[in-house]
Coordinates of N, CA and C in Angstrom, one line a residue:
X84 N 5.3 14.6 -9.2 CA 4.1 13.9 -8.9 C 3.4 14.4 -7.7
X85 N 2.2 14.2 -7.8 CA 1.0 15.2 -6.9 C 1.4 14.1 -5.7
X86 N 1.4 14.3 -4.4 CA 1.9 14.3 -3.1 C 0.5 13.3 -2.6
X87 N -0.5 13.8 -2.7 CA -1.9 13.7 -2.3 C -3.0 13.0 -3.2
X88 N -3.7 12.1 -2.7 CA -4.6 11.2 -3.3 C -6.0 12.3 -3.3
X89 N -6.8 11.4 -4.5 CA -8.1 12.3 -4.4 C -8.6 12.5 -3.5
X90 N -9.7 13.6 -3.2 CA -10.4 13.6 -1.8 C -11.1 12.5 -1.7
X91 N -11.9 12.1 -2.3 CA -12.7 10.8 -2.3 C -12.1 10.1 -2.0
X92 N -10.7 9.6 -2.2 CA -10.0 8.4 -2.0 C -9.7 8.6 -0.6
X93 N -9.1 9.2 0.0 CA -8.6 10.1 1.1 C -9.6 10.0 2.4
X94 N -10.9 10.3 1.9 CA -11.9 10.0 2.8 C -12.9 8.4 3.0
X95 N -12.8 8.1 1.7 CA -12.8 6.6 2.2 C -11.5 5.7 3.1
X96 N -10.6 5.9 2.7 CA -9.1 5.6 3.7 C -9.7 5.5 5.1
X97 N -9.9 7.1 5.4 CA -10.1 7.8 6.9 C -11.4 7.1 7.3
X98 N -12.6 6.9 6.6 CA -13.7 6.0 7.0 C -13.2 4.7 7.4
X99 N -12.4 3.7 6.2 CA -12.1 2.6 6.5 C -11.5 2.6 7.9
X100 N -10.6 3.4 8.6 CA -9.5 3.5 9.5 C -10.8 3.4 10.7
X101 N -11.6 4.7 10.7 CA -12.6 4.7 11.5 C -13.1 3.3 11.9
X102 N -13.6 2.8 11.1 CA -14.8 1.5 10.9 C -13.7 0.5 11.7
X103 N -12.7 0.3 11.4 CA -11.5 -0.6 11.9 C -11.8 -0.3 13.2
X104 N -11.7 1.1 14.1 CA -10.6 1.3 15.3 C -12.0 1.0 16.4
X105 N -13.3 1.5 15.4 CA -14.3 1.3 16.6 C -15.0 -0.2 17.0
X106 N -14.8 -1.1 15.6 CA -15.9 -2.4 15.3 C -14.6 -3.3 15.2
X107 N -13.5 -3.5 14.7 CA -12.6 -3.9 14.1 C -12.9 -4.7 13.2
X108 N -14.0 -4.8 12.2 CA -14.3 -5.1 10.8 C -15.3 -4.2 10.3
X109 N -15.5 -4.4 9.1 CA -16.2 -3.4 8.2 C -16.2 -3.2 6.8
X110 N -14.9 -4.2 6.8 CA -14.3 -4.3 5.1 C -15.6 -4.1 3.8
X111 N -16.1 -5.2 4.4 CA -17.5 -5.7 3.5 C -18.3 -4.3 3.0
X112 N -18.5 -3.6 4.4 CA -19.4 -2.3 4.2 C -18.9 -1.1 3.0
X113 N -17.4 -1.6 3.0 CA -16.6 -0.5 2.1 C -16.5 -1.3 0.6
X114 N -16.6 -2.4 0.7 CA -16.0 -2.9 -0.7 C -16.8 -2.3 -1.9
X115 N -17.8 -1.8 -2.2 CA -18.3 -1.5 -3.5 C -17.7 0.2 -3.6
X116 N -17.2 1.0 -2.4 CA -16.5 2.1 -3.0 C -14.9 1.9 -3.3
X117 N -14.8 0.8 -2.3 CA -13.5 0.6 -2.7 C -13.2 0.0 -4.5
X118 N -14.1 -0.9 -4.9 CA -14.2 -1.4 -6.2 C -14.4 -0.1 -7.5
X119 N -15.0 0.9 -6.7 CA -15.2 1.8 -7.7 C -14.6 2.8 -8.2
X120 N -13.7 3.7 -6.9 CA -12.5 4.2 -6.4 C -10.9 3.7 -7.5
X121 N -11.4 2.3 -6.9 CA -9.6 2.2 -7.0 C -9.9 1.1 -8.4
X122 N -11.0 0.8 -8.6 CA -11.0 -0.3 -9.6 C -10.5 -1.7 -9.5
X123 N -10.0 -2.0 -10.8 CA -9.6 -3.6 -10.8 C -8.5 -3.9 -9.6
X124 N -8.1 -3.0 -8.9 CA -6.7 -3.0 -7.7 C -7.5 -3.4 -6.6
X125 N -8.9 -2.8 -6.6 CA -9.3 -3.2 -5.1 C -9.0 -4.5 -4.4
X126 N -9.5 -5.8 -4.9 CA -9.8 -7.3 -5.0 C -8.8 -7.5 -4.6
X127 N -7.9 -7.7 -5.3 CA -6.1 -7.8 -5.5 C -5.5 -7.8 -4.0
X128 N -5.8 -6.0 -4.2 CA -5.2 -5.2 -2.5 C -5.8 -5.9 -1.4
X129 N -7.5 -6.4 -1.2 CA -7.6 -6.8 -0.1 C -7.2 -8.0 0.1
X130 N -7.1 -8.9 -0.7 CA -6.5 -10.5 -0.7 C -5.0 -10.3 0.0
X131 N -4.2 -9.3 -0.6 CA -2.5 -9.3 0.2 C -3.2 -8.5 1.5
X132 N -3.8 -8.0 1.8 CA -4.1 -7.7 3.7 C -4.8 -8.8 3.9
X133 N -5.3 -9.4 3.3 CA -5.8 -10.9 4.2 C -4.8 -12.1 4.2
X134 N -3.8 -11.8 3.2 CA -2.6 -12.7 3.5 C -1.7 -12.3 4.0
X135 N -2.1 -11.0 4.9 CA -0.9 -10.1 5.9 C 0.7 -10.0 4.9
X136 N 0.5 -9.5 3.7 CA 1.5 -9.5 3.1 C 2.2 -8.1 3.1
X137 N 1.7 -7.5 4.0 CA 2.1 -5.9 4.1 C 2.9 -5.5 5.2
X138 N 4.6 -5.4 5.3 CA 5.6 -5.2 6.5 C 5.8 -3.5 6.3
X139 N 5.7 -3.4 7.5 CA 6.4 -1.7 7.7 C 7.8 -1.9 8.2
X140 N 8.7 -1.2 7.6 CA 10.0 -1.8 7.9 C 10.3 -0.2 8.4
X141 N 10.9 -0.5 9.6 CA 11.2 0.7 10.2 C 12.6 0.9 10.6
X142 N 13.3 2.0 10.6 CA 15.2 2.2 11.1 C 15.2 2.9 12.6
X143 N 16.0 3.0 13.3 CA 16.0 3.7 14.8 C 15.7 5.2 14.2
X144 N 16.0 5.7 12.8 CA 15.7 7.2 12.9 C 14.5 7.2 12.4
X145 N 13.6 6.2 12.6 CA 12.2 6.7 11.9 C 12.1 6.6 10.5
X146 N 12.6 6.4 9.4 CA 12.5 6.4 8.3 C 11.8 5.2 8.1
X147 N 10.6 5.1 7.5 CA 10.0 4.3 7.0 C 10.0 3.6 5.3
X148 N 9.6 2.5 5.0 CA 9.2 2.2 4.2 C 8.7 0.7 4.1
X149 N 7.3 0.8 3.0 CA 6.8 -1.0 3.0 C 7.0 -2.0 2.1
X150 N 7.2 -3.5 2.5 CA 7.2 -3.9 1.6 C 6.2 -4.9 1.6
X151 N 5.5 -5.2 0.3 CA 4.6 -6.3 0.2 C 4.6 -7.5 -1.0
X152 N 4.6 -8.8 -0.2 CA 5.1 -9.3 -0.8 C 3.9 -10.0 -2.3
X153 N 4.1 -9.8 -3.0 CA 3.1 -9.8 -4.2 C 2.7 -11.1 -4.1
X154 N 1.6 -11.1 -5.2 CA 1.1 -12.5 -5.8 C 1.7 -13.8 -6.5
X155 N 3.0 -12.5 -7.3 CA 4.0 -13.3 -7.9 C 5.1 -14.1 -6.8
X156 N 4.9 -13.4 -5.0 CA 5.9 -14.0 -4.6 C 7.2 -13.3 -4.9
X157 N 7.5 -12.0 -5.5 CA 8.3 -11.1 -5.5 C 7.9 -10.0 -4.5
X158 N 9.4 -9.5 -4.0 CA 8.7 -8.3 -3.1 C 8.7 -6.8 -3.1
X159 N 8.1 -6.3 -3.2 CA 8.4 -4.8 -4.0 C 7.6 -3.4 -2.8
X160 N 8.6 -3.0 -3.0 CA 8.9 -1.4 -1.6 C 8.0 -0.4 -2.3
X161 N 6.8 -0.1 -1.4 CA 6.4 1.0 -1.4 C 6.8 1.9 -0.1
X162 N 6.5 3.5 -0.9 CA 6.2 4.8 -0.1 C 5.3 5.2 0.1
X163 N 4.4 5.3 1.2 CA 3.3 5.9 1.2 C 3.7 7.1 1.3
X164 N 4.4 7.9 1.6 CA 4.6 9.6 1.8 C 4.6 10.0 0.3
X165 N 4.8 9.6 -0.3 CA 4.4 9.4 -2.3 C 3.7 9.0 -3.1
X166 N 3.1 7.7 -2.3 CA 2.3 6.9 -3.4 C 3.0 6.6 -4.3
X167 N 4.3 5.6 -4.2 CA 5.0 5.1 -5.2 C 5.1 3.7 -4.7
X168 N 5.3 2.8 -5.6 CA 5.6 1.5 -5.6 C 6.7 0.9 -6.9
X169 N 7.1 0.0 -6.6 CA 8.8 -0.4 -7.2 C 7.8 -1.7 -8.1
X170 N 6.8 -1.5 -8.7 CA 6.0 -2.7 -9.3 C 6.0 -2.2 -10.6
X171 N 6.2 -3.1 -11.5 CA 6.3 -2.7 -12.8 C 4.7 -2.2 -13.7
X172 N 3.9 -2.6 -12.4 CA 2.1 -2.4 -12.8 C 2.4 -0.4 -12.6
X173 N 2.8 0.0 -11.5 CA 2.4 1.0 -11.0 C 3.4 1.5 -12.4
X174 N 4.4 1.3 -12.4 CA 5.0 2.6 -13.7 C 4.3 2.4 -14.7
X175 N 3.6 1.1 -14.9 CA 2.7 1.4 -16.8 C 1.4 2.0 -16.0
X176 N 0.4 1.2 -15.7 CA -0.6 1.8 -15.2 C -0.8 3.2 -14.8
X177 N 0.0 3.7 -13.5 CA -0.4 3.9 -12.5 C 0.7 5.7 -13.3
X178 N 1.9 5.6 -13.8 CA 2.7 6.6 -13.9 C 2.3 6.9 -15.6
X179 N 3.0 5.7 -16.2 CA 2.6 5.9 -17.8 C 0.9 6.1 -18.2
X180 N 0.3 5.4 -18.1 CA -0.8 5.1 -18.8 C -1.8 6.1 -18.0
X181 N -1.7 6.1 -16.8 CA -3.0 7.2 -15.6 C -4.0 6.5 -16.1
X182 N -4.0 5.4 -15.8 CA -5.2 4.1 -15.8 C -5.9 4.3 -14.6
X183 N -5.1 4.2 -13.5 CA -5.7 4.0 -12.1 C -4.9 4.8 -11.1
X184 N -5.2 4.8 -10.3 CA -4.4 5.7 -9.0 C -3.4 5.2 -8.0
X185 N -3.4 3.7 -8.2 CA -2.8 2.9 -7.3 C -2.4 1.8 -8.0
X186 N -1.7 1.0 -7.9 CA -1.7 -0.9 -7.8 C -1.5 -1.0 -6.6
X187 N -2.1 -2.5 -7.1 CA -2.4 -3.2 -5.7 C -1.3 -3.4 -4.4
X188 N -0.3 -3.0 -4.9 CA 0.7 -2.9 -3.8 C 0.5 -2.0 -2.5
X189 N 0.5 -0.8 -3.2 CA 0.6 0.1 -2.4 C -1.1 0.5 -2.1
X190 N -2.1 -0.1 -2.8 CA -3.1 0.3 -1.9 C -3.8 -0.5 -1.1
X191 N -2.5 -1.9 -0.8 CA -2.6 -2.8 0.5 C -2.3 -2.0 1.2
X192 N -0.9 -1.4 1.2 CA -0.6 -0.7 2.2 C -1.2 0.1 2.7
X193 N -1.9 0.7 2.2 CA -3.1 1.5 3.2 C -4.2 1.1 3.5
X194 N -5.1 0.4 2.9 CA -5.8 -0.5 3.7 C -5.0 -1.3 4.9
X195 N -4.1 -1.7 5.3 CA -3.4 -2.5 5.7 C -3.5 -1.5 7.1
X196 N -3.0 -0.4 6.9 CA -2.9 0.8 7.8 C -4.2 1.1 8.4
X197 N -5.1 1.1 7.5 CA -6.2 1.5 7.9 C -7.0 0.4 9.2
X198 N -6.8 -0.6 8.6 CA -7.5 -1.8 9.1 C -6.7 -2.5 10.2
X199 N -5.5 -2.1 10.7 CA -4.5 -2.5 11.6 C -4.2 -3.8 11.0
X200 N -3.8 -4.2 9.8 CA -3.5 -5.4 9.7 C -1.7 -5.7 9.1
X201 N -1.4 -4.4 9.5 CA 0.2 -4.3 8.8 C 0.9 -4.7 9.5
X202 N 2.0 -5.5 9.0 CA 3.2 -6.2 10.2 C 4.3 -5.3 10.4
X203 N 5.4 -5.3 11.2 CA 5.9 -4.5 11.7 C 7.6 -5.0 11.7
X204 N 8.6 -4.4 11.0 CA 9.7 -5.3 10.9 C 11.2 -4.2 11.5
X205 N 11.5 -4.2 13.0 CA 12.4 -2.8 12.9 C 14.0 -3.2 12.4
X206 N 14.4 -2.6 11.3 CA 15.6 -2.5 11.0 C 17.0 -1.9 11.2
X207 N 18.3 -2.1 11.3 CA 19.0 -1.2 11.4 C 19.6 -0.2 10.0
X208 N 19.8 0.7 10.1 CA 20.0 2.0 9.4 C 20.7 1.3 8.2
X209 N 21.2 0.6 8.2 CA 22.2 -0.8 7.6 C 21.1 -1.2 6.4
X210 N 20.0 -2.0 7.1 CA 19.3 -2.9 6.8 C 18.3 -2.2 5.7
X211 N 17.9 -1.3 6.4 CA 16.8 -0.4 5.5 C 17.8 0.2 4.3
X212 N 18.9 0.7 4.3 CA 19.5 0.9 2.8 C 19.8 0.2 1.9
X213 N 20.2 -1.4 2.5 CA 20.4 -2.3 1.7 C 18.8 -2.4 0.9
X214 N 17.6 -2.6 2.1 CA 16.0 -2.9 1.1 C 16.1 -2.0 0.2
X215 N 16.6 -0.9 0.4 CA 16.3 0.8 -0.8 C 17.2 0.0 -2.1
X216 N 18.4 -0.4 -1.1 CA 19.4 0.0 -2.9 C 19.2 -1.4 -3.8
X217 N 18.6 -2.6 -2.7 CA 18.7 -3.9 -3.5 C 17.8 -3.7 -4.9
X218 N 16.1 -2.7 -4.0 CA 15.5 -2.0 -5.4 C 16.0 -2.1 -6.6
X219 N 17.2 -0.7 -6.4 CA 17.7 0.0 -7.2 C 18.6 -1.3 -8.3
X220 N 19.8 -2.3 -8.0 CA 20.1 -3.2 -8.3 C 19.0 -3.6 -9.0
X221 N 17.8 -4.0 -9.0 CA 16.6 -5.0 -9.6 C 16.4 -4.1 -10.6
X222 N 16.4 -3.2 -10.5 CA 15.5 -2.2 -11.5 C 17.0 -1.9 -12.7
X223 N 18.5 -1.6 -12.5 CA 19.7 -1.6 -13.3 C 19.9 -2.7 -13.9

């Protein structure tokens, strides 16, 4: 799987990030590329960063990964160094079907990033394998 989002996508991110660091709002200004970009996901995604549903869970060696807790109230681990998400939208949509580029999971999480609205959760090396493998459990 390609590593890298479109340029377009890529450069709206880096705008939204911009617009955040200097005004700290802007959302509004971006919402019709973001609708058009990412599609039916946009809406979705900004509602879980306004419900601060996006944790960066971090280990002492730096290994990252996020979790956001969905609509359903289930919680499901993205990668942003991938662009993967543990949501059963992102494997039909997003892997099977190349409907869209994102679900709404993981393109909270970057908005989330963008717009400093991400929460911050540090774990021990322990902690963060258990979030990886409980995944893995859910998905067997």
């Amino acid at each position: 799987m390609d590593t890298t989002l479109p340029a377009v996508a890529e450069e709206l991110l880096k705008e939204i990030k911009k617009a955040f660091q200097e005004t700290s709002h802007g959302r509004d200004k971006f919402f019709f590329r973001l609708k058009f970009i990412f599609g039916p996901s946009a809406v979705p995604a900004l509602d879980l960063v306004d419900q601060r549903s996006v944790t960066r869970v971090m280990s002492p060696s730096g290994r990252t990964a996020y979790q956001v807790l969905g609509s359903s109230g289930k919680l499901y681990t993205c990668y942003s160094s991938c662009h993967f998400c543990t949501c059963p939208a992102f494997g039909f949509s997003v892997l099977q079907k190349s409907e869209s580029l994102l679900c709404k999971h993981i393109l909270a999480v970057y908005l989330s990033q963008a717009m400093g609205a991400c929460q911050e959760l540090s774990v021990s090396e322990e902690q963060l394998t258990s979030i990886l493998l409980a995944e893995e459990e859910d998905e067997g």
